[in-house]
Tab-separated table of C-alpha atoms and ligand atoms in Angstrom:
chain	number	residue	atom	x	y	z
A	1	MET	CA	0.072	-0.554	-0.289
A	2	VAL	CA	2.276	2.754	-1.378
A	3	LEU	CA	0.681	6.283	-0.863
A	4	GLN	CA	2.466	8.202	-3.033
A	5	ILE	CA	2.590	12.076	-2.786
A	6	ASP	CA	3.988	14.652	-5.309
A	7	LEU	CA	5.149	17.537	-3.365
A	8	GLY	CA	6.778	18.998	-6.341
A	9	ALA	CA	3.235	19.168	-7.485
A	10	VAL	CA	1.690	20.969	-4.902
A	11	ALA	CA	4.494	23.662	-5.636
A	12	ALA	CA	3.360	23.873	-8.765
A	13	ASN	CA	-0.659	24.173	-7.973
A	14	TRP	CA	0.445	26.971	-5.274
A	15	LYS	CA	2.650	29.180	-8.171
A	16	ALA	CA	-0.101	28.325	-10.967
A	17	LEU	CA	-2.769	29.535	-7.735
A	18	ALA	CA	-0.683	31.917	-7.119
A	19	ALA	CA	-0.238	33.490	-10.851
A	20	LYS	CA	-4.147	33.778	-11.081
A	21	ALA	CA	-3.922	36.275	-8.525
A	22	PRO	CA	-0.951	38.480	-8.857
A	23	GLY	CA	-2.368	41.212	-6.887
A	24	ALA	CA	-2.867	39.530	-3.902
A	25	ARG	CA	-0.056	37.488	-1.411
A	26	THR	CA	-1.292	34.033	-1.716
A	27	GLY	CA	-1.195	31.869	1.749
A	28	ALA	CA	-1.838	27.732	2.044
A	29	VAL	CA	-4.721	26.389	3.884
A	30	VAL	CA	-2.869	23.368	5.645
A	31	LYS	CA	-5.520	22.282	8.318
A	32	ALA	CA	-6.322	18.667	8.670
A	33	ASP	CA	-2.623	17.731	8.236
A	34	ALA	CA	-2.668	19.384	5.005
A	35	TYR	CA	-5.763	17.313	4.002
A	36	GLY	CA	-4.162	14.615	5.040
A	37	LEU	CA	-0.667	14.544	3.339
A	38	ASP	CA	1.378	15.701	6.228
A	39	ALA	CA	1.666	19.213	7.251
A	40	ALA	CA	5.168	19.071	8.183
A	41	LEU	CA	6.430	18.209	4.940
A	42	VAL	CA	3.895	20.335	2.911
A	43	ALA	CA	3.975	23.443	5.142
A	44	PRO	CA	7.733	24.131	4.509
A	45	VAL	CA	7.921	23.158	0.551
A	46	LEU	CA	4.889	25.882	-0.045
A	47	TYR	CA	6.913	28.477	2.301
A	48	GLU	CA	10.156	27.665	-0.163
A	49	CYS	CA	7.642	28.613	-2.898
A	50	GLY	CA	7.144	31.781	-1.102
A	51	ALA	CA	4.226	31.323	0.843
A	52	ARG	CA	4.175	33.393	4.033
A	53	ASP	CA	0.256	32.796	5.443
A	54	PHE	CA	-0.678	29.603	6.412
A	55	PHE	CA	-4.125	28.259	7.830
A	56	VAL	CA	-4.949	25.636	10.486
A	57	ALA	CA	-8.073	24.761	11.733
A	58	LEU	CA	-6.663	24.201	15.216
A	59	ALA	CA	-4.132	25.794	17.357
A	60	SER	CA	-2.712	21.691	18.169
A	61	GLU	CA	-2.517	21.968	14.431
A	62	GLY	CA	-0.829	25.194	14.357
A	63	GLN	CA	1.913	23.876	17.166
A	64	ALA	CA	2.893	21.251	15.033
A	65	ILE	CA	3.655	22.617	11.730
A	66	ARG	CA	5.474	25.513	14.174
A	67	PRO	CA	8.698	24.523	14.531
A	68	HIS	CA	8.770	23.303	11.124
A	69	LEU	CA	8.735	26.760	9.600
A	70	PRO	CA	10.634	29.871	9.589
A	71	GLY	CA	9.489	32.922	12.524
A	72	ASP	CA	8.380	35.430	9.491
A	73	ALA	CA	5.517	32.710	8.660
A	74	ARG	CA	2.356	33.477	10.115
A	75	ILE	CA	-0.154	30.571	11.097
A	76	PHE	CA	-3.309	31.487	11.328
A	77	VAL	CA	-6.019	29.377	13.379
A	78	LEU	CA	-9.516	29.338	11.793
A	79	SER	CA	-11.635	29.000	14.832
A	80	GLY	CA	-10.030	31.881	16.860
A	81	HIS	CA	-9.426	32.151	20.790
A	82	MET	CA	-11.243	29.156	21.984
A	83	ALA	CA	-10.724	28.780	26.125
A	84	GLY	CA	-7.241	26.937	26.766
A	85	ALA	CA	-5.787	26.931	23.160
A	86	PRO	CA	-2.314	26.988	22.798
A	87	LEU	CA	-1.985	30.278	20.786
A	88	GLY	CA	1.852	31.009	21.587
A	89	GLY	CA	3.405	31.922	18.191
A	90	LEU	CA	-0.195	31.634	16.248
A	91	ILE	CA	-2.571	34.202	15.265
A	92	PRO	CA	-6.027	33.574	16.407
A	93	VAL	CA	-8.945	34.716	13.901
A	94	LEU	CA	-11.640	35.958	16.287
A	95	ASN	CA	-14.630	34.884	15.413
A	96	SER	CA	-17.205	36.471	17.889
A	97	ALA	CA	-17.698	39.172	20.098
A	98	GLU	CA	-16.197	36.258	23.070
A	99	GLN	CA	-13.308	35.559	21.516
A	100	PHE	CA	-12.413	39.073	21.192
A	101	PHE	CA	-13.031	40.155	24.227
A	102	ARG	CA	-11.137	36.905	25.560
A	103	ASP	CA	-8.125	37.130	23.516
A	104	ARG	CA	-7.620	40.545	24.295
A	105	ALA	CA	-7.913	40.155	27.836
A	106	MET	CA	-5.631	36.816	27.508
A	107	ARG	CA	-3.233	38.347	25.104
A	108	PRO	CA	-2.761	42.014	24.786
A	109	GLY	CA	-0.468	43.605	21.923
A	110	GLN	CA	-0.520	40.320	20.271
A	111	PRO	CA	-1.359	39.704	16.432
A	112	PHE	CA	-5.055	38.564	15.664
A	113	GLY	CA	-7.101	37.984	12.959
A	114	ILE	CA	-11.033	38.821	12.037
A	115	GLN	CA	-13.571	36.416	10.487
A	116	LEU	CA	-16.668	38.131	9.544
A	117	ASP	CA	-20.148	36.045	8.268
A	118	THR	CA	-21.201	37.599	4.840
A	119	GLY	CA	-23.960	34.828	4.935
A	120	MET	CA	-22.660	31.033	5.280
A	121	ASN	CA	-23.662	31.117	8.855
A	122	ARG	CA	-20.767	29.250	10.262
A	123	LEU	CA	-18.465	31.267	11.505
A	124	GLY	CA	-17.652	34.774	12.111
A	125	LEU	CA	-19.152	37.917	14.050
A	126	GLU	CA	-22.350	38.618	12.233
A	127	PRO	CA	-22.695	42.923	11.130
A	128	ALA	CA	-24.164	44.046	14.153
A	129	GLU	CA	-21.977	41.975	15.891
A	130	TRP	CA	-18.497	43.706	14.258
A	131	SER	CA	-19.984	47.286	14.671
A	132	GLY	CA	-20.183	46.547	18.450
A	133	ILE	CA	-16.606	46.099	18.596
A	134	ARG	CA	-15.088	47.325	15.512
A	135	GLY	CA	-13.751	50.616	16.664
A	136	GLU	CA	-12.078	48.525	19.666
A	137	ALA	CA	-10.686	45.938	17.100
A	138	MET	CA	-9.220	48.883	14.787
A	139	ALA	CA	-7.548	50.453	17.671
A	140	ALA	CA	-5.864	47.392	19.240
A	141	ASN	CA	-2.320	47.038	19.330
A	142	GLN	CA	-1.341	50.549	19.349
A	143	GLY	CA	-3.743	50.905	16.192
A	144	GLN	CA	-2.475	48.318	14.078
A	145	GLY	CA	-5.175	47.022	14.646
A	146	PRO	CA	-6.467	43.271	13.075
A	147	ALA	CA	-3.162	41.611	11.014
A	148	LEU	CA	-6.273	40.141	8.765
A	149	VAL	CA	-9.879	40.622	8.008
A	150	MET	CA	-11.790	37.468	6.396
A	151	SER	CA	-14.675	35.731	4.963
A	152	HIS	CA	-15.531	32.281	3.504
A	153	LEU	CA	-17.810	31.790	0.530
A	154	ALA	CA	-20.223	29.053	0.926
A	155	CYS	CA	-20.753	29.179	-3.093
A	156	ALA	CA	-17.574	29.413	-4.653
A	157	ASP	CA	-17.202	26.105	-6.351
A	158	GLU	CA	-20.482	27.269	-8.387
A	159	ASP	CA	-21.725	29.933	-10.404
A	160	SER	CA	-24.292	30.793	-7.689
A	161	PRO	CA	-26.135	34.246	-6.804
A	162	GLU	CA	-24.708	34.003	-3.459
A	163	ASN	CA	-20.787	34.669	-4.235
A	164	ALA	CA	-21.886	38.435	-5.179
A	165	ARG	CA	-23.872	38.708	-2.831
A	166	GLN	CA	-20.978	37.534	-0.003
A	167	LEU	CA	-19.358	40.098	-1.919
A	168	ALA	CA	-20.990	42.856	-1.981
A	169	THR	CA	-21.867	42.477	1.677
A	170	PHE	CA	-17.800	41.822	2.358
A	171	HIS	CA	-17.540	44.910	1.046
A	172	GLU	CA	-20.068	46.732	3.251
A	173	MET	CA	-18.666	45.567	6.594
A	174	THR	CA	-15.117	46.084	5.616
A	175	GLN	CA	-15.607	49.931	4.479
A	176	GLY	CA	-12.758	52.413	5.516
A	177	VAL	CA	-11.213	48.970	7.427
A	178	THR	CA	-7.565	49.954	6.452
A	179	ALA	CA	-6.276	46.056	7.685
A	180	PRO	CA	-5.485	43.764	4.799
A	181	ARG	CA	-8.627	41.591	3.368
A	182	SER	CA	-9.042	38.210	2.478
A	183	LEU	CA	-11.987	36.232	1.368
A	184	SER	CA	-10.846	33.422	-1.183
A	185	ALA	CA	-10.038	29.780	-0.945
A	186	THR	CA	-9.660	28.297	-4.189
A	187	GLY	CA	-12.800	28.644	-5.817
A	188	GLY	CA	-12.764	32.285	-5.488
A	189	ILE	CA	-9.415	32.663	-6.391
A	190	LEU	CA	-10.796	31.136	-9.729
A	191	LEU	CA	-14.038	33.900	-9.687
A	192	GLY	CA	-11.615	36.775	-10.658
A	193	ALA	CA	-9.978	39.506	-9.503
A	194	GLU	CA	-12.657	41.283	-7.541
A	195	TYR	CA	-12.766	38.636	-5.125
A	196	HIS	CA	-9.011	38.945	-4.481
A	197	PHE	CA	-8.442	41.382	-2.353
A	198	ASP	CA	-4.979	41.026	-0.029
A	199	LEU	CA	-4.380	37.401	0.384
A	200	THR	CA	-6.019	34.374	-0.935
A	201	ARG	CA	-6.456	31.138	0.911
A	202	PRO	CA	-6.407	28.273	-1.269
A	203	GLY	CA	-6.336	25.037	0.022
A	204	ILE	CA	-7.897	21.694	-2.040
A	205	GLY	CA	-6.405	23.397	-5.172
A	206	LEU	CA	-2.953	22.896	-3.935
A	207	TYR	CA	-3.646	19.049	-3.491
A	208	GLY	CA	-4.595	18.493	-6.788
A	209	GLY	CA	-8.572	18.716	-6.540
A	210	ALA	CA	-11.380	20.251	-7.858
A	211	PRO	CA	-12.333	23.330	-8.432
A	212	PHE	CA	-9.016	23.982	-9.703
A	213	ALA	CA	-9.420	21.948	-13.041
A	214	GLU	CA	-5.806	22.464	-14.309
A	215	ALA	CA	-4.032	21.213	-11.288
A	216	ALA	CA	-1.028	18.814	-11.291
A	217	PRO	CA	-2.171	14.903	-9.956
A	218	VAL	CA	-0.577	14.999	-6.283
A	219	VAL	CA	-1.534	11.670	-4.930
A	220	ARG	CA	-1.156	8.077	-6.456
A	221	LEU	CA	-2.507	5.286	-4.297
A	222	SER	CA	-1.167	1.765	-5.176
A	223	LEU	CA	-2.526	-1.148	-3.549
A	224	PRO	CA	-0.557	-4.497	-3.702
A	225	VAL	CA	-2.295	-8.220	-5.421
A	226	ILE	CA	-2.660	-10.570	-2.608
A	227	GLN	CA	-3.973	-13.208	-4.616
A	228	THR	CA	-6.095	-13.862	-7.446
A	229	ARG	CA	-8.131	-16.837	-8.573
A	230	ILE	CA	-10.522	-18.622	-11.173
A	231	VAL	CA	-14.623	-17.553	-10.502
A	232	ARG	CA	-16.974	-19.957	-12.554
A	233	PRO	CA	-20.260	-18.213	-13.613
A	234	GLY	CA	-22.799	-18.580	-11.301
A	235	GLU	CA	-19.914	-18.190	-8.460
A	236	PHE	CA	-20.231	-14.705	-6.227
A	237	VAL	CA	-17.655	-12.781	-4.864
A	238	GLY	CA	-17.563	-10.788	-1.292
A	239	TYR	CA	-19.612	-10.138	1.732
A	240	GLY	CA	-23.527	-10.695	0.775
A	241	ALA	CA	-22.870	-12.361	-2.228
A	242	SER	CA	-23.434	-9.514	-4.147
A	243	TRP	CA	-22.057	-9.920	-7.154
A	244	ARG	CA	-22.386	-13.255	-9.550
A	245	ALA	CA	-19.863	-13.674	-12.046
A	246	GLY	CA	-21.435	-13.797	-15.848
A	247	ARG	CA	-18.642	-15.659	-17.493
A	248	VAL	CA	-15.077	-17.012	-16.084
A	249	THR	CA	-13.806	-14.106	-14.273
A	250	ARG	CA	-9.729	-13.427	-12.906
A	251	VAL	CA	-10.492	-11.592	-9.525
A	252	ALA	CA	-7.477	-10.098	-8.250
A	253	THR	CA	-7.943	-9.465	-4.083
A	254	VAL	CA	-6.175	-5.866	-3.105
A	255	ALA	CA	-4.522	-5.195	0.305
A	256	ALA	CA	-6.771	-2.135	1.483
A	257	GLY	CA	-10.214	-1.481	2.107
A	258	TYR	CA	-12.485	1.244	3.642
A	259	ALA	CA	-10.598	1.009	7.081
A	260	ASP	CA	-7.662	2.887	4.532
A	261	GLY	CA	-10.350	5.686	3.574
A	262	LEU	CA	-11.839	3.435	0.481
A	263	HIS	CA	-15.034	4.323	1.020
A	264	ARG	CA	-17.868	1.326	0.773
A	265	ALA	CA	-20.181	3.354	-1.766
A	266	LEU	CA	-16.863	3.409	-3.706
A	267	ALA	CA	-17.671	-0.393	-5.505
A	268	ARG	CA	-21.508	0.927	-6.341
A	269	GLY	CA	-20.452	4.151	-7.967
A	270	GLY	CA	-18.230	2.468	-10.644
A	271	ALA	CA	-14.659	2.841	-9.031
A	272	MET	CA	-11.935	1.016	-11.273
A	273	LEU	CA	-8.577	-0.423	-10.171
A	274	TRP	CA	-5.845	0.452	-12.499
A	275	ALA	CA	-2.720	-1.910	-14.031
A	276	GLY	CA	-1.201	1.302	-16.013
A	277	GLU	CA	-3.498	2.701	-18.565
A	278	VAL	CA	-5.868	-0.560	-18.278
A	279	ALA	CA	-8.937	-0.042	-15.995
A	280	CYS	CA	-10.346	-3.419	-13.816
A	281	PRO	CA	-13.560	-3.292	-12.543
A	282	VAL	CA	-14.211	-2.939	-8.818
A	283	ILE	CA	-16.244	-5.907	-8.031
A	284	GLY	CA	-18.431	-7.172	-4.731
A	285	ARG	CA	-18.471	-5.300	-1.627
A	286	VAL	CA	-15.377	-3.417	-0.225
A	287	SER	CA	-14.109	-5.002	2.716
A	288	MET	CA	-12.848	-3.443	5.776
A	289	ASP	CA	-9.065	-4.104	4.583
A	290	LEU	CA	-9.916	-5.480	0.941
A	291	ILE	CA	-10.992	-4.420	-2.138
A	292	THR	CA	-11.882	-7.030	-5.457
A	293	CYS	CA	-11.566	-6.585	-8.605
A	294	ASP	CA	-12.110	-8.217	-12.417
A	295	VAL	CA	-8.500	-8.867	-13.865
A	296	THR	CA	-9.963	-11.192	-16.346
A	297	ASP	CA	-8.987	-8.946	-19.534
A	298	LEU	CA	-5.444	-8.251	-18.727
A	299	PRO	CA	-2.757	-10.308	-20.201
A	300	ASP	CA	-0.898	-9.777	-16.744
A	301	VAL	CA	-1.516	-9.087	-12.988
A	302	PRO	CA	0.827	-7.336	-11.685
A	303	ASP	CA	2.042	-6.945	-8.048
A	304	ALA	CA	-0.462	-4.231	-7.380
A	305	LEU	CA	-3.212	-2.426	-8.832
A	306	ASP	CA	-3.669	1.901	-8.443
A	307	ILE	CA	-6.614	3.232	-7.267
A	308	LEU	CA	-5.881	6.971	-7.373
A	309	ASN	CA	-3.821	7.683	-10.216
A	310	ASP	CA	-3.736	10.334	-13.206
A	311	ARG	CA	-6.877	8.551	-14.787
A	312	GLN	CA	-8.929	8.711	-11.531
A	313	GLY	CA	-7.914	11.270	-9.250
A	314	VAL	CA	-9.232	12.407	-6.187
A	315	ASP	CA	-12.733	14.027	-7.460
A	316	ALA	CA	-13.425	10.862	-9.456
A	317	LEU	CA	-12.725	8.618	-6.656
A	318	ALA	CA	-14.944	10.585	-4.914
A	319	GLY	CA	-17.722	11.107	-7.471
A	320	ALA	CA	-17.976	7.364	-6.769
A	321	ALA	CA	-18.377	6.544	-3.693
A	322	GLY	CA	-20.784	9.780	-3.650
A	323	THR	CA	-18.737	13.226	-1.763
A	324	ILE	CA	-15.736	15.051	-2.811
A	325	GLY	CA	-12.358	15.032	-2.669
A	326	TYR	CA	-11.677	16.671	0.390
A	327	GLU	CA	-13.238	13.841	2.193
A	328	VAL	CA	-11.019	11.192	-0.209
A	329	LEU	CA	-8.071	13.195	0.793
A	330	THR	CA	-8.541	13.485	4.214
A	331	SER	CA	-9.620	9.801	4.983
A	332	LEU	CA	-6.713	8.405	3.195
A	333	GLY	CA	-5.720	6.027	5.971
A	334	ALA	CA	-2.836	5.869	8.612
A	335	ARG	CA	-1.442	2.550	7.251
A	336	TYR	CA	-0.171	3.704	3.740
A	337	GLN	CA	3.332	3.596	3.702
A	338	ARG	CA	3.607	7.463	2.773
A	339	SER	CA	6.353	7.903	-0.307
A	340	TYR	CA	7.226	11.321	-0.883
A	341	ILE	CA	8.487	12.855	-4.309
B	401	PLP	C1	-10.863	24.956	4.739
B	401	PLP	C2	-10.896	26.487	4.468
B	401	PLP	C3	-10.519	27.223	3.070
B	401	PLP	C4	-9.665	26.509	2.362
B	401	PLP	O1	-10.807	25.515	1.006
B	401	PLP	P1	-10.457	25.372	-0.386
B	401	PLP	O2	-11.502	25.082	-0.615
B	401	PLP	O3	-9.920	24.053	0.344
B	401	PLP	O4	-9.294	25.972	-1.397
B	401	PLP	C5	-10.197	28.608	3.157
B	401	PLP	N1	-11.194	29.376	4.024
B	401	PLP	C6	-11.288	28.656	5.507
B	401	PLP	C7	-12.070	29.770	5.994
B	401	PLP	C8	-11.266	27.108	5.437
B	401	PLP	O5	-12.398	26.452	6.067
């Protein structure tokens, strides 16, 4: 089970997204261990490319990468200032008046960001709440104010009227704000220059996922074949006897399953295992540690079959499983041998 992660492709994707927003700084979202790919390795590569603004979900994630980045790299914590969070060396993005007052009481003089809610109703200060603390926030730290004022788009990967609505709300809520502003993740970068502001926050596009269609593929996952067998017409394969042979079939069993993040649903969605360029349909049910596929049409069965490659990337596999590339990446399990190129 070899999960190959192409750090050169991550770097190329960062540069390509940076080139799409030439007027803005380009940050890097490395939450959830850089979408499952190892933030301690990914973040320094992006720093080398020029990224100086990193985003994590939790303070603990920020502490994990802090030693791997030089001092001029800023690490923003999207959950803000939670009670007891270890925020030393990190910048909380404060999401409510409560977080703001907690942070100012406990970290006076230390940098902070502000997240505004512009319609998603998930995280961030609502307009009235923001009006209430705005003066104090802008005057904080000897008038320097927040290091960043940001919001997040709910529908940036679609052509939705909500994008323009959130953009207008962000303009209204930040009118006269002199602090650097940020609105866009990967999808927002692709929406165009009016969404870029001072800093962008790409995540999934760095790791080769939609909506960044031009992304270089980053992951390749190769699963060793444990054994093959011949199944006669009428015999079945796997739990529930859900698949029956209609012809004499050579079946290969590979060593990975839903415990490794290869969702049980992907069998019904038409996922393939790949012998180079040749597709072998997954048959029967995905079990915890094993997947079966039809290799009848292969002249030779290789030692390993790919489930993620250039032909079937994270979004194709996600489509088969009824989910999104983000979930495929962040589900990839701990049992893989990870190899970095
Ligand atoms: C996850 C996240 C991002 C990155 O989004 P992608 O769609 O992966 O580019 C940016 N900003 C916030 C607030 C996020 O939660």
